[in-house]
Amino acid sequence: MSTIDSDILAKLGLTGREAAPEKGKDRLGQTDFLKLMVTQLQNQDPFKPMESGEFLGQLAQFGTVSGIEDLQKSFKGLSQSMYSGQALQAANLVDRQVMVPVDMAVIDPQQGQWGAVEVPASASDVTVGIYDQSGALVRRLALGPQGSGLAQFRWDGLDESGQMGNPGVYEFRAEARGAGRSEALDVFLAARVASVSLGNKDGSLTLQVDGLGEIDFSEVRRIG
């Protein structure tokens, strides 16, 4: 903005100690700016009139800055609202069952294990093999013919001889057969959410899931 002489400041009552900004204010507001502009126009030298375009440009810039500040406040409010919504969502997930895309977990067979397989197209025969941590087959579950989509299964914890398995790490491998070919399928296992972490760098939720460890919320396929 053009330099404003001391006479104009005096008429506005902004000279000496009064010209200093109030505590907590380091710049003029829009009202103060307009007051200064009008006063300067009223007291300009008639033989050397100032360009009005300069004032209009300054006013436009001032309005732009003010608009940006309002927009920043709006975004801040929206961000706080979204964070509060995520916090509420996180609280509701604790102790819930979620189905996530993992094929290996620490399992107590006496509790059994729910899961599902992703069948991309209709298959005449879908099976799920359960293996212990040494790679030995413990049990094979026959799900029979399945259409496309999620096909659920439940392991009761028994091996092929009808004996209850021991707690430990188990791996689940699924396979679909049809039209003279076989295809490995993606496996999803269900487990309880023990806790939720909120406030990561990208704002996402991280679930601490029993037997599975940390799982990003975006990977959850289904909430039970």
Tab-separated table of C-alpha atoms in Angstrom:
chain	number	residue	atom	x	y	z
A	1	MET	CA	0.000	0.000	0.000
A	2	SER	CA	1.224	3.570	-0.676
A	3	THR	CA	2.912	5.412	2.201
A	4	ILE	CA	0.417	7.345	4.340
A	5	ASP	CA	1.753	10.625	5.735
A	6	SER	CA	1.638	11.658	9.381
A	7	ASP	CA	-1.186	14.208	8.839
A	8	ILE	CA	-3.561	11.478	7.719
A	9	LEU	CA	-2.572	9.234	10.619
A	10	ALA	CA	-3.150	12.154	12.977
A	11	LYS	CA	-6.673	12.669	11.673
A	12	LEU	CA	-7.336	8.970	12.238
A	13	GLY	CA	-5.991	9.103	15.770
A	14	LEU	CA	-3.210	6.630	14.951
A	15	THR	CA	-0.120	8.720	15.764
A	16	GLY	CA	2.387	8.283	18.562
A	17	ARG	CA	1.473	5.670	21.132
A	18	GLU	CA	-1.995	5.279	19.620
A	19	ALA	CA	-0.474	4.130	16.328
A	20	ALA	CA	0.981	1.023	17.916
A	21	PRO	CA	-1.118	-2.111	17.369
A	22	GLU	CA	-3.085	-3.448	20.294
A	23	LYS	CA	-1.752	-6.401	22.211
A	24	GLY	CA	-2.189	-9.547	20.138
A	25	LYS	CA	-2.669	-7.630	16.842
A	26	ASP	CA	0.188	-7.188	14.408
A	27	ARG	CA	-1.749	-5.972	11.377
A	28	LEU	CA	-4.745	-3.863	10.359
A	29	GLY	CA	-8.120	-5.414	9.782
A	30	GLN	CA	-10.242	-4.846	6.682
A	31	THR	CA	-12.246	-2.063	8.383
A	32	ASP	CA	-9.043	-0.237	9.342
A	33	PHE	CA	-7.733	-0.610	5.800
A	34	LEU	CA	-10.895	0.917	4.299
A	35	LYS	CA	-10.804	3.754	6.826
A	36	LEU	CA	-7.215	4.556	5.885
A	37	MET	CA	-7.980	4.395	2.169
A	38	VAL	CA	-10.979	6.747	2.381
A	39	THR	CA	-9.097	9.224	4.561
A	40	GLN	CA	-6.122	9.246	2.225
A	41	LEU	CA	-8.392	9.871	-0.769
A	42	GLN	CA	-10.062	12.765	1.064
A	43	ASN	CA	-6.719	14.368	1.883
A	44	GLN	CA	-4.830	13.807	-1.350
A	45	ASP	CA	-3.265	16.692	-3.241
A	46	PRO	CA	-5.823	17.765	-5.924
A	47	PHE	CA	-2.931	18.675	-8.202
A	48	LYS	CA	-1.378	15.212	-7.803
A	49	PRO	CA	-4.303	12.826	-7.482
A	50	MET	CA	-3.446	9.259	-6.642
A	51	GLU	CA	-4.378	6.396	-8.945
A	52	SER	CA	-7.623	4.759	-7.774
A	53	GLY	CA	-6.593	1.543	-9.491
A	54	GLU	CA	-3.844	1.079	-6.939
A	55	PHE	CA	-6.342	1.218	-4.083
A	56	LEU	CA	-8.717	-1.142	-5.857
A	57	GLY	CA	-5.871	-3.614	-6.431
A	58	GLN	CA	-4.867	-3.431	-2.778
A	59	LEU	CA	-8.481	-3.933	-1.711
A	60	ALA	CA	-8.798	-6.982	-3.990
A	61	GLN	CA	-5.605	-8.470	-2.538
A	62	PHE	CA	-6.861	-7.815	0.971
A	63	GLY	CA	-10.131	-9.578	0.163
A	64	THR	CA	-8.248	-12.547	-1.285
A	65	VAL	CA	-6.140	-12.933	1.866
A	66	SER	CA	-9.243	-12.666	4.031
A	67	GLY	CA	-10.988	-15.317	1.924
A	68	ILE	CA	-8.030	-17.679	2.211
A	69	GLU	CA	-8.033	-17.281	5.999
A	70	ASP	CA	-11.766	-18.087	6.130
A	71	LEU	CA	-11.165	-21.143	3.923
A	72	GLN	CA	-8.378	-22.341	6.203
A	73	LYS	CA	-10.696	-22.038	9.204
A	74	SER	CA	-13.347	-24.049	7.368
A	75	PHE	CA	-10.866	-26.805	6.488
A	76	LYS	CA	-9.648	-26.910	10.083
A	77	GLY	CA	-13.215	-27.342	11.312
A	78	LEU	CA	-13.848	-30.092	8.749
A	79	SER	CA	-10.637	-31.865	9.767
A	80	GLN	CA	-11.630	-31.782	13.442
A	81	SER	CA	-15.069	-33.130	12.582
A	82	MET	CA	-13.592	-35.997	10.538
A	83	TYR	CA	-11.141	-36.823	13.347
A	84	SER	CA	-14.005	-36.962	15.861
A	85	GLY	CA	-15.908	-39.287	13.520
A	86	GLN	CA	-12.887	-41.566	13.210
A	87	ALA	CA	-12.480	-41.642	16.993
A	88	LEU	CA	-16.111	-42.712	17.414
A	89	GLN	CA	-15.703	-45.367	14.727
A	90	ALA	CA	-12.525	-46.630	16.410
A	91	ALA	CA	-14.240	-46.941	19.793
A	92	ASN	CA	-17.030	-49.034	18.234
A	93	LEU	CA	-14.535	-51.519	16.748
A	94	VAL	CA	-13.027	-52.734	20.033
A	95	ASP	CA	-14.180	-56.286	20.911
A	96	ARG	CA	-15.790	-56.686	17.472
A	97	GLN	CA	-14.927	-59.494	15.061
A	98	VAL	CA	-13.322	-58.441	11.800
A	99	MET	CA	-12.442	-60.490	8.732
A	100	VAL	CA	-9.069	-59.569	7.240
A	101	PRO	CA	-6.958	-60.886	4.319
A	102	VAL	CA	-4.453	-63.108	6.149
A	103	ASP	CA	-3.840	-66.841	5.782
A	104	MET	CA	-1.738	-67.455	8.895
A	105	ALA	CA	-2.532	-66.776	12.553
A	106	VAL	CA	-1.886	-67.833	16.139
A	107	ILE	CA	-4.924	-69.955	17.000
A	108	ASP	CA	-6.276	-71.874	19.963
A	109	PRO	CA	-8.100	-74.772	18.234
A	110	GLN	CA	-10.448	-75.182	21.194
A	111	GLN	CA	-11.918	-71.784	20.277
A	112	GLY	CA	-12.347	-72.792	16.628
A	113	GLN	CA	-11.713	-70.456	13.727
A	114	TRP	CA	-14.006	-68.643	11.307
A	115	GLY	CA	-12.848	-67.605	7.868
A	116	ALA	CA	-13.781	-67.124	4.231
A	117	VAL	CA	-12.300	-67.523	0.776
A	118	GLU	CA	-12.711	-65.218	-2.211
A	119	VAL	CA	-14.143	-67.172	-5.148
A	120	PRO	CA	-13.685	-65.083	-8.336
A	121	ALA	CA	-15.940	-67.307	-10.453
A	122	SER	CA	-18.245	-70.262	-9.903
A	123	ALA	CA	-16.328	-73.409	-8.951
A	124	SER	CA	-17.477	-77.014	-8.771
A	125	ASP	CA	-15.321	-77.768	-5.708
A	126	VAL	CA	-13.713	-75.488	-3.112
A	127	THR	CA	-11.466	-76.819	-0.347
A	128	VAL	CA	-9.536	-75.253	2.525
A	129	GLY	CA	-6.408	-76.972	3.845
A	130	ILE	CA	-5.207	-76.230	7.385
A	131	TYR	CA	-1.499	-76.718	8.116
A	132	ASP	CA	0.543	-76.509	11.315
A	133	GLN	CA	3.725	-74.467	11.684
A	134	SER	CA	5.838	-77.378	10.418
A	135	GLY	CA	3.832	-77.444	7.155
A	136	ALA	CA	2.006	-80.722	7.906
A	137	LEU	CA	-1.628	-80.981	6.846
A	138	VAL	CA	-3.922	-80.957	9.893
A	139	ARG	CA	-7.363	-80.875	8.309
A	140	ARG	CA	-8.991	-80.412	4.932
A	141	LEU	CA	-12.394	-78.729	4.767
A	142	ALA	CA	-14.602	-79.433	1.743
A	143	LEU	CA	-16.869	-76.484	0.937
A	144	GLY	CA	-18.336	-78.084	-2.195
A	145	PRO	CA	-19.624	-76.083	-5.178
A	146	GLN	CA	-19.500	-72.301	-4.693
A	147	GLY	CA	-20.630	-69.273	-6.676
A	148	SER	CA	-18.523	-66.131	-7.031
A	149	GLY	CA	-17.984	-64.071	-3.874
A	150	LEU	CA	-17.029	-64.867	-0.280
A	151	ALA	CA	-17.504	-68.483	0.794
A	152	GLN	CA	-17.374	-68.841	4.576
A	153	PHE	CA	-15.971	-71.771	6.534
A	154	ARG	CA	-15.420	-72.765	10.146
A	155	TRP	CA	-12.732	-75.032	11.580
A	156	ASP	CA	-13.784	-76.765	14.787
A	157	GLY	CA	-10.177	-77.293	15.880
A	158	LEU	CA	-10.100	-81.035	15.153
A	159	ASP	CA	-7.537	-82.783	12.971
A	160	GLU	CA	-8.301	-85.511	10.417
A	161	SER	CA	-8.313	-88.185	13.158
A	162	GLY	CA	-10.789	-86.248	15.307
A	163	GLN	CA	-8.202	-85.087	17.857
A	164	MET	CA	-8.180	-81.528	19.176
A	165	GLY	CA	-5.168	-79.565	17.968
A	166	ASN	CA	-2.719	-77.659	20.151
A	167	PRO	CA	-2.504	-73.851	20.308
A	168	GLY	CA	-0.005	-72.470	17.821
A	169	VAL	CA	0.487	-70.985	14.382
A	170	TYR	CA	-1.729	-72.383	11.628
A	171	GLU	CA	-1.830	-71.648	7.912
A	172	PHE	CA	-4.930	-71.801	5.700
A	173	ARG	CA	-4.681	-72.556	1.974
A	174	ALA	CA	-7.743	-72.491	-0.263
A	175	GLU	CA	-8.201	-73.975	-3.703
A	176	ALA	CA	-11.008	-73.996	-6.281
A	177	ARG	CA	-11.477	-76.617	-8.982
A	178	GLY	CA	-13.634	-76.318	-12.062
A	179	ALA	CA	-13.517	-76.701	-15.844
A	180	GLY	CA	-10.528	-79.012	-15.603
A	181	ARG	CA	-8.293	-76.572	-13.711
A	182	SER	CA	-7.463	-75.561	-10.154
A	183	GLU	CA	-6.819	-72.101	-8.708
A	184	ALA	CA	-5.458	-70.841	-5.376
A	185	LEU	CA	-7.876	-68.524	-3.570
A	186	ASP	CA	-7.386	-65.599	-1.208
A	187	VAL	CA	-8.140	-66.420	2.427
A	188	PHE	CA	-9.709	-64.159	5.051
A	189	LEU	CA	-9.603	-64.977	8.763
A	190	ALA	CA	-11.861	-63.591	11.492
A	191	ALA	CA	-10.486	-62.366	14.805
A	192	ARG	CA	-11.331	-60.030	17.684
A	193	VAL	CA	-10.165	-56.418	17.724
A	194	ALA	CA	-8.237	-55.875	20.969
A	195	SER	CA	-7.464	-52.177	20.502
A	196	VAL	CA	-7.395	-49.412	17.915
A	197	SER	CA	-4.726	-46.797	17.245
A	198	LEU	CA	-5.894	-43.451	15.885
A	199	GLY	CA	-3.786	-40.542	14.664
A	200	ASN	CA	-1.248	-42.038	12.295
A	201	LYS	CA	0.569	-39.715	9.880
A	202	ASP	CA	-1.975	-40.396	7.153
A	203	GLY	CA	-4.911	-40.254	9.557
A	204	SER	CA	-5.785	-43.946	9.154
A	205	LEU	CA	-6.861	-46.448	11.817
A	206	THR	CA	-4.654	-49.352	12.870
A	207	LEU	CA	-6.272	-52.368	14.531
A	208	GLN	CA	-4.540	-54.644	17.012
A	209	VAL	CA	-6.197	-57.981	16.222
A	210	ASP	CA	-5.914	-61.084	18.408
A	211	GLY	CA	-3.581	-63.643	16.836
A	212	LEU	CA	-2.923	-61.473	13.780
A	213	GLY	CA	-1.093	-58.403	15.074
A	214	GLU	CA	-1.492	-54.956	13.529
A	215	ILE	CA	-3.941	-54.613	10.632
A	216	ASP	CA	-4.765	-51.418	8.739
A	217	PHE	CA	-8.480	-50.660	8.885
A	218	SER	CA	-8.587	-50.281	5.094
A	219	GLU	CA	-7.824	-54.012	4.780
A	220	VAL	CA	-10.891	-55.107	6.764
A	221	ARG	CA	-13.285	-57.012	4.497
A	222	ARG	CA	-16.130	-57.492	6.932
A	223	ILE	CA	-17.059	-56.448	10.471
A	224	GLY	CA	-18.980	-58.990	12.540
